[in-house]
Short mmCIF file of C-alpha atoms and ligand atoms in Angstrom, two decimals:
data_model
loop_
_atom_site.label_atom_id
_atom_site.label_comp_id
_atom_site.label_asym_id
_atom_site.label_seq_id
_atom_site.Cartn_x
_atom_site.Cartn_y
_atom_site.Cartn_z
CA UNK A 1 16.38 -5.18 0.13
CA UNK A 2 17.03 -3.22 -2.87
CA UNK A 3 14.08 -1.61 -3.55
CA UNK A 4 10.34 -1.52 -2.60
CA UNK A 5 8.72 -1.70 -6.25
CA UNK A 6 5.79 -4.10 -5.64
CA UNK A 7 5.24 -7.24 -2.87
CA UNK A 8 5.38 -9.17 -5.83
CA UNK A 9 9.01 -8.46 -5.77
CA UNK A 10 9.31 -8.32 -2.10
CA UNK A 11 10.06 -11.73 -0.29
CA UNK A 12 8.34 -13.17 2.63
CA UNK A 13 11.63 -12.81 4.77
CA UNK A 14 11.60 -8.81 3.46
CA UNK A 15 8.35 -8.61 4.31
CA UNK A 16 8.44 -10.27 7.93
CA UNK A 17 12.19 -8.14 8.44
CA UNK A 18 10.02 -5.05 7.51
CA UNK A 19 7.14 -5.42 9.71
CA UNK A 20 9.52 -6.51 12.82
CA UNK A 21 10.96 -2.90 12.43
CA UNK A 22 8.31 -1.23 11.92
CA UNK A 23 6.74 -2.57 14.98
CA UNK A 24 10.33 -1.38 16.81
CA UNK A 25 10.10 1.87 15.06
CA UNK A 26 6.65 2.81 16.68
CA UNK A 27 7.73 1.84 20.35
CA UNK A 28 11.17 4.29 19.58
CA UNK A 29 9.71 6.92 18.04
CA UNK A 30 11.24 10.00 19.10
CA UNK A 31 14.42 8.28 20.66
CA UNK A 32 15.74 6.63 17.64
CA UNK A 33 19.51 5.77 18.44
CA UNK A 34 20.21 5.47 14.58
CA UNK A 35 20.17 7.98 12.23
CA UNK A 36 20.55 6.02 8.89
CA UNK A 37 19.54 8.70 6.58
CA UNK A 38 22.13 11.67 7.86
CA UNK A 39 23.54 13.18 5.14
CA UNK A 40 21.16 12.05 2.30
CA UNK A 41 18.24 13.63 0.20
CA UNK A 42 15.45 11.69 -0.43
CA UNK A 43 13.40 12.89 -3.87
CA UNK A 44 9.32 12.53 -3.30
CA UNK A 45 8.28 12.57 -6.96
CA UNK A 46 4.30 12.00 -7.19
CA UNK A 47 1.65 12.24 -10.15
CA UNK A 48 -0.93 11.79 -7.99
CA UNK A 49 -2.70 13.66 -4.93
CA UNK A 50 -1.39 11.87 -1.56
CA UNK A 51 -1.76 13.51 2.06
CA UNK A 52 -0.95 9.98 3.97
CA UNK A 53 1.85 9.01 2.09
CA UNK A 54 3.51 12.75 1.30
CA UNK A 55 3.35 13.36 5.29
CA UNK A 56 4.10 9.61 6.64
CA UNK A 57 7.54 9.90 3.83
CA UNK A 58 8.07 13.49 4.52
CA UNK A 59 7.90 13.15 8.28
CA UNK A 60 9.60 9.46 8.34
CA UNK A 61 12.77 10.69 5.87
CA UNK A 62 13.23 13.58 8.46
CA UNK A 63 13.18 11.42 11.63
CA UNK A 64 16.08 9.15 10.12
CA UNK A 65 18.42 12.23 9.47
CA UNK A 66 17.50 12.74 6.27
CA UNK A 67 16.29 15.68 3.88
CA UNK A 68 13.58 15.18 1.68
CA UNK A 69 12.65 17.49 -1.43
CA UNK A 70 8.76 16.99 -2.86
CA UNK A 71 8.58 17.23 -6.82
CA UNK A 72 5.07 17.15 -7.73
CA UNK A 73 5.45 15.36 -11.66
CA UNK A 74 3.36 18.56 -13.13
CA UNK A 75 6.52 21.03 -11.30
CA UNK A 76 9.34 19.62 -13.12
CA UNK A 77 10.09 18.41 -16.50
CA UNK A 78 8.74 15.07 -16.75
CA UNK A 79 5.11 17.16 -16.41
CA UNK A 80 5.67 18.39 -19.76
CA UNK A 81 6.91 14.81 -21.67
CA UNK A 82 10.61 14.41 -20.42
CA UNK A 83 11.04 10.55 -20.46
CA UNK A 84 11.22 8.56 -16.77
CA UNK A 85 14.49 7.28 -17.48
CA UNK A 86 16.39 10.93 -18.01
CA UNK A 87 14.62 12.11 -15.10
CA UNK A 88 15.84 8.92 -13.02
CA UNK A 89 19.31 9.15 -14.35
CA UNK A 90 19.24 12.81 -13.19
CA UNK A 91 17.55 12.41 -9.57
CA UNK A 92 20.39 9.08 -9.28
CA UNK A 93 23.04 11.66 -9.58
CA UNK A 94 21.74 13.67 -6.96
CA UNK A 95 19.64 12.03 -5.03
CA UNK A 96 19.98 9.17 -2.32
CA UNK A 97 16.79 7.35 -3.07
CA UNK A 98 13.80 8.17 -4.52
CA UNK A 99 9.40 7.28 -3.39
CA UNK A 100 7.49 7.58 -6.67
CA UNK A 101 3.99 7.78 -6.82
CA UNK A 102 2.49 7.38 -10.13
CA UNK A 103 0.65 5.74 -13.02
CA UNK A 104 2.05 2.12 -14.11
CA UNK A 105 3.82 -0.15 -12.41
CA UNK A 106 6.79 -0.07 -15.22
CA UNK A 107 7.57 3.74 -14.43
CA UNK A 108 8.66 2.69 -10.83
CA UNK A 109 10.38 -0.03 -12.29
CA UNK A 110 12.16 1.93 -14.84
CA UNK A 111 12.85 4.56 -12.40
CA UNK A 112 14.51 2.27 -10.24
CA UNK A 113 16.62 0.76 -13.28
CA UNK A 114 18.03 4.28 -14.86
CA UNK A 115 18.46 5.94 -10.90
CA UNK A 116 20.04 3.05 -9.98
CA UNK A 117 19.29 4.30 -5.89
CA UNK A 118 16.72 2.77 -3.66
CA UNK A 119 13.58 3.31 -5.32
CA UNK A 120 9.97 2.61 -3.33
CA UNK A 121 6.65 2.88 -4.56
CA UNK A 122 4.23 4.97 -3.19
CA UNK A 123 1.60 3.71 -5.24
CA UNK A 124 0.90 2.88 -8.65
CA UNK A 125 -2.24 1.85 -10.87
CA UNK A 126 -0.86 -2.28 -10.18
CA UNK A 127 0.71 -2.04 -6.17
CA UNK A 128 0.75 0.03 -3.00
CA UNK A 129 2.94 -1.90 -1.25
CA UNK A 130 3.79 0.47 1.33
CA UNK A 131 0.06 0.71 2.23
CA UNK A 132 -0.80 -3.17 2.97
CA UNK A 133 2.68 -3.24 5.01
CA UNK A 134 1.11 -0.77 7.23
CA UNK A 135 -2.10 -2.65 7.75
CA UNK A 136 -0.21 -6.07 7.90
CA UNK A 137 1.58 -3.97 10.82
CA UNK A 138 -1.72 -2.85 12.39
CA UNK A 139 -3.97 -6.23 11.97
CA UNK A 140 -1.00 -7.79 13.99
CA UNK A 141 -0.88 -5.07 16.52
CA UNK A 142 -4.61 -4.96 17.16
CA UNK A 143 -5.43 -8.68 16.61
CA UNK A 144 -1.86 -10.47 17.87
CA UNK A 145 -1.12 -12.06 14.92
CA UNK A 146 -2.40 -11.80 10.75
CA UNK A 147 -0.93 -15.69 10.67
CA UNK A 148 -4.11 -17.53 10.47
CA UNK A 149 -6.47 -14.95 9.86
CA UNK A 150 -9.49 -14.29 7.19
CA UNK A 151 -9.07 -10.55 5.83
CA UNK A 152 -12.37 -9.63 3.30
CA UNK A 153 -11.36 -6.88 1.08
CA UNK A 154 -15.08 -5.18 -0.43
CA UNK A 155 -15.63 -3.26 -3.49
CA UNK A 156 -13.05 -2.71 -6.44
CA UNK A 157 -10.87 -5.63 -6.14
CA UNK A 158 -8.42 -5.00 -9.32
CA UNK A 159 -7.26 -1.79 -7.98
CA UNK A 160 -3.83 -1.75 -6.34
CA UNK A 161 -4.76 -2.07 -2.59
CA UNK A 162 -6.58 -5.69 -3.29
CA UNK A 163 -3.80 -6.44 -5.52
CA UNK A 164 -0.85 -6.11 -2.96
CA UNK A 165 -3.04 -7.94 -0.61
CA UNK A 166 -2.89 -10.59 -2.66
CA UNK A 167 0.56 -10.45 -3.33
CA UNK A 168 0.98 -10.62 0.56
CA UNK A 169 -1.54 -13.58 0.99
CA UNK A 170 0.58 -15.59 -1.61
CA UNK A 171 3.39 -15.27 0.64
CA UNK A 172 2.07 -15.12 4.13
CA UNK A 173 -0.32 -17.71 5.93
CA UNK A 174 -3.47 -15.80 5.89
CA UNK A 175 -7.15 -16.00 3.93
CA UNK A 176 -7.82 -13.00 1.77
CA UNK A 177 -11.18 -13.12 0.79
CA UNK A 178 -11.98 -11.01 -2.55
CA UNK A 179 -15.34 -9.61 -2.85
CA UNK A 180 -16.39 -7.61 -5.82
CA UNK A 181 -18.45 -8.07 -9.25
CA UNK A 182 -17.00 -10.03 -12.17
CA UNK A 183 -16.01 -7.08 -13.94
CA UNK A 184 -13.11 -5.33 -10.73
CA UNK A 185 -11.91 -8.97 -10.00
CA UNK A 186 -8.26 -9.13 -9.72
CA UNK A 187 -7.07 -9.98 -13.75
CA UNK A 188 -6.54 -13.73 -14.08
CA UNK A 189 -2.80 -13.65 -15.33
CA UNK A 190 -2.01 -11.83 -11.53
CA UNK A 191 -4.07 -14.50 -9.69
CA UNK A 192 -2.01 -17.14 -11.86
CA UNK A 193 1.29 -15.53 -11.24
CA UNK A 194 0.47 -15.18 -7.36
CA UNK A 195 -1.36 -18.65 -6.50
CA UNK A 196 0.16 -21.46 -9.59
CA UNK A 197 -1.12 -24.56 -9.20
CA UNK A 198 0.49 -27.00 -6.67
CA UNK A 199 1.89 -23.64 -4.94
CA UNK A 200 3.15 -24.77 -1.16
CA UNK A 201 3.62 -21.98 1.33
CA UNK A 202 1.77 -19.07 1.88
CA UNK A 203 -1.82 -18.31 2.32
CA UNK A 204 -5.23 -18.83 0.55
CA UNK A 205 -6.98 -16.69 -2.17
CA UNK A 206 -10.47 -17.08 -2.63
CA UNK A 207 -12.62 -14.40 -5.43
CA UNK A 208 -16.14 -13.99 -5.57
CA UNK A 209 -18.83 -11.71 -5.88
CA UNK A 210 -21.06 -13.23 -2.74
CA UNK A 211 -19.95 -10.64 -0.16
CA UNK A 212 -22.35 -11.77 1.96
CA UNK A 213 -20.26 -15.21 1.96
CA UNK A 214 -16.81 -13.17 1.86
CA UNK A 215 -17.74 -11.21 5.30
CA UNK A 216 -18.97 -14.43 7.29
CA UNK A 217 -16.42 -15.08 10.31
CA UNK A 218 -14.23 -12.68 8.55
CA UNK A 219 -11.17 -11.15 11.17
CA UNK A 220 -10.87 -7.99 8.74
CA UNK A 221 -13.20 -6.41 6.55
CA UNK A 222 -11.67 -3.98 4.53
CA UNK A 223 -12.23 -1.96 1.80
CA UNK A 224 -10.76 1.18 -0.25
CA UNK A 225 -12.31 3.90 -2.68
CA UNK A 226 -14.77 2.67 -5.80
CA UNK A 227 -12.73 5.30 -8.10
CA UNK A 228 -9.36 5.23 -7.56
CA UNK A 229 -7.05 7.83 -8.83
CA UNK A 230 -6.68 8.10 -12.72
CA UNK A 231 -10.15 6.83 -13.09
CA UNK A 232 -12.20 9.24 -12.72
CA UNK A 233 -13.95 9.78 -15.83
CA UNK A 234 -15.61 5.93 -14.97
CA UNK A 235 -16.91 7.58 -11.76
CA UNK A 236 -20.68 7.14 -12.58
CA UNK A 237 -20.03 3.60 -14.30
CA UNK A 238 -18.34 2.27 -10.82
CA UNK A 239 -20.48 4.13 -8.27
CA UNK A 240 -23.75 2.40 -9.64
CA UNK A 241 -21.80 -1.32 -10.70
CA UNK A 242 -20.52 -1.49 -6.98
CA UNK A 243 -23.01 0.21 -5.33
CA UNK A 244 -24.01 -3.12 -3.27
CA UNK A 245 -20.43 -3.64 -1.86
CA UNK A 246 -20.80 -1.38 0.64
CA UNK A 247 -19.46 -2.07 4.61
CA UNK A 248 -22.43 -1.48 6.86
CA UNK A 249 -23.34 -2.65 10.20
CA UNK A 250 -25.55 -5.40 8.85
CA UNK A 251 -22.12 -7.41 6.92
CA UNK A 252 -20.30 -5.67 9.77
CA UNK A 253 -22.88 -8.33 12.21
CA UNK A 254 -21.99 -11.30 9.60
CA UNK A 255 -18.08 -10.79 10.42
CA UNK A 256 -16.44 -12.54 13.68
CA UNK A 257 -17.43 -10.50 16.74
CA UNK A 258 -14.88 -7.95 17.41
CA UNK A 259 -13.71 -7.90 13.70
CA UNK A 260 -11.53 -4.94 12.44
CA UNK A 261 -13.48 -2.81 9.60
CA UNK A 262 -10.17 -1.09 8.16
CA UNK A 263 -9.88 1.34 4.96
CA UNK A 264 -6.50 2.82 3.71
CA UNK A 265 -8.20 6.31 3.23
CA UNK A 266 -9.19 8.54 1.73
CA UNK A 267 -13.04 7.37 2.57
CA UNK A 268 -16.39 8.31 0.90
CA UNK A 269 -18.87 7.47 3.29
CA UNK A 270 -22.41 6.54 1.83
CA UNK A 271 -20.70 5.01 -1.03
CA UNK A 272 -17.66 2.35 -0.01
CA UNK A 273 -18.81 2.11 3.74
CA UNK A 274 -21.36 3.76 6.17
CA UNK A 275 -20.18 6.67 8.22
CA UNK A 276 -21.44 4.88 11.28
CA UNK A 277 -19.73 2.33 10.64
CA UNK A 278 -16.71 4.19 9.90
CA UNK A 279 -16.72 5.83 13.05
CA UNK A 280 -16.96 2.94 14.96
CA UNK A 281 -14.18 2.09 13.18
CA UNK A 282 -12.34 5.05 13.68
CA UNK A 283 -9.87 3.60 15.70
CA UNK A 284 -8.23 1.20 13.63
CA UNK A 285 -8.49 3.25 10.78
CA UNK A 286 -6.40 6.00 11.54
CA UNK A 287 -4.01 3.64 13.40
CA UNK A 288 -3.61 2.66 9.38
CA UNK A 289 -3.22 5.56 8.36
CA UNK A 290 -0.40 6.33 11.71
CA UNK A 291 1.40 3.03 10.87
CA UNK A 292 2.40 4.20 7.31
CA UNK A 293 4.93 6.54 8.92
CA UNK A 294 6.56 3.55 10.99
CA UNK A 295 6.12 0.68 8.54
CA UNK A 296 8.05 3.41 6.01
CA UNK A 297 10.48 3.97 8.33
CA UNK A 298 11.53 0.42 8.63
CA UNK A 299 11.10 0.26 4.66
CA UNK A 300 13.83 3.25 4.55
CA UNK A 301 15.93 1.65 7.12
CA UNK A 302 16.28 -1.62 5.33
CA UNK A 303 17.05 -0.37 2.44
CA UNK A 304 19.95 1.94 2.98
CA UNK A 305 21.33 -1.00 5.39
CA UNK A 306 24.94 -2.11 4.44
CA UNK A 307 24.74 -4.90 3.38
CA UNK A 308 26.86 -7.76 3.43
CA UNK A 309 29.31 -8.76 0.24
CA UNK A 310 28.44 -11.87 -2.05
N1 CP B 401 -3.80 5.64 1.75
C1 CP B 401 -3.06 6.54 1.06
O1 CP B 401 -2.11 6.18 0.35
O2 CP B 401 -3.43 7.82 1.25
P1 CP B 401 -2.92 9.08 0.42
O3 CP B 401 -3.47 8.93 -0.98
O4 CP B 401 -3.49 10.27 1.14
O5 CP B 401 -1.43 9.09 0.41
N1 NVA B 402 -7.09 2.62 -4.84
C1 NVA B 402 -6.89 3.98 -4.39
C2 NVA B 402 -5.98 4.00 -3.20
C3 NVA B 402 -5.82 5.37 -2.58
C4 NVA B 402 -4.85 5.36 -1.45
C5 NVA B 402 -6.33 4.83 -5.50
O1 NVA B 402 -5.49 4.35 -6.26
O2 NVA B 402 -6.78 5.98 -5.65
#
């Protein structure tokens, strides 16, 4: 693994290397015999609010020998119009990789291009990659296995947490079920690109706006925030256009007994799910939130590995 940019880019054997360390990372936390970050400086550079992913990176660089520095995008020079590509080609001089949390999908990309170190993102408006490896992570460690499974994700389902889940169904034998109105469906061309016709390997997509149908002998029903970051000014559009595709206990009842409800955070409760039901949930939930720090360090591991000549 070169970089983490998207799961679109990542292959099933990354992804299945990743979570196998990730689950080896949790049970040696603290003891870690391998420090493969000594000596390097990993640059944070993020455009958008994060307390998850800042601490999980900050916290996760440090425990692999590293040093981390934070550059919020508004600090430095790119804040005031300096293009991605002269800051990458800066940071890549200085820098032993780089987590980049921003806007479109093509700044991480072009990041990674000009820095030319290991690049991941830490969420953009089209991925977060790093997120749905952590829940892959805990669905397995709470359920035995995601293989065979039916995961509902509720509520906007073209945002960037539904759209790495589906990048992971295409490649792993699960069911994600989509539920969300016409309008926050996952764009076409991505459901194309992920799921062509004839596709063998990898799991099932289905997309509708029933999610009364979605959440029946569902494993997982997840969800994430109705105004994701950036999109603010639609705030009153969304709240009222998804205001049915809510997790309470009544879908919760329509799910498989013992089902995971699970939400990569932050959560509004009395809009995207209940706060009973959250709490009841509580569990799982912040065992997400814990298993970005593990499922990162694995991600960091990998990709300052040696690895072997063509
Ligand atoms: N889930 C997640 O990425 O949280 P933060 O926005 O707090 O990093
Ligand atoms: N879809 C949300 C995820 C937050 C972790 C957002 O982009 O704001």
């Amino acid at each position: 693994m070169q970089h983490l940019l998207s799961l679109e880019a990542t292959s099933r054997d990354d992804i299945l290397t990743v979570l196998d360390l990730a689950v080896k990372m949790k049970s040696t936390r603290g003891r870690h015999e391998a420090h493969p970050l000594r000596h390097q400086c990993w640059a944070l550079m993020f455009s958008k609010s994060s307390t998850r992913t800042r601490v999980s990176f900050e916290v996760g660089i440090r425990e692999l020998g590293g040093d981390v520095i934070f550059l919020a995008a508004d600090d430095i020079q790119l804040g005031r119009g300096e293009p991605i590509e002269d800051t990458a080609r800066v940071i890549g001089r200085m820098c032993h990789g780089a987590v980049i949390r921003t806007f479109g999908q093509d700044e991480v990309e072009n990041f990674a291009k000009f820095s030319r170190i290991p690049t991941i993102n830490a969420l953009t408006d089209g991925e977060h990659p790093c997120q749905i490896l952590a829940d892959l992570q805990t669905v397995a460690e709470k359920l035995g296995t995601f293989s065979g499974k039916v995961i509902t994700f509720i509520g906007d389902g073209a945002c960037n947490v539904p759209l790495s889940w589906l990048w992971a169904a295409s490649k792993l034998d699960f069911e994600l079920r989509i539920a969300a109105p016409a309008h926050y469906q996952p764009d076409p061309a991505i459901v194309a690109r992920a799921f062509p016709p004839g596709k063998i390997g990898g799991g099932k997509l289905v997309i509708t706006d029933d999610l009364k149908a979605a959440a029946r002998g569902a494993d997982v029903l997840y969800t994430d925030v109705w105004v994701s970051m950036g999109k603010e000014e639609e705030s009153e559009y969304r709240i009222a256009q998804l205001a049915s595709y809510q997790i309470d206990a009544a879908l919760v009842k329509l799910a498989k007994p013992g089902a995971l409800v699970m939400h990569c955070l932050p959560a509004y409760r009395g809009k995207e799910i209940t706060a009973e039901v959250f709490e009841a949930h509580a569990d799982t939930i912040f065992t997400q939130a814990e298993n970005r720090l593990h499922a990162q360090k694995a991600i960091l591991s990998l990709l300052v590995a040696p690895r072997a000549p063509k």
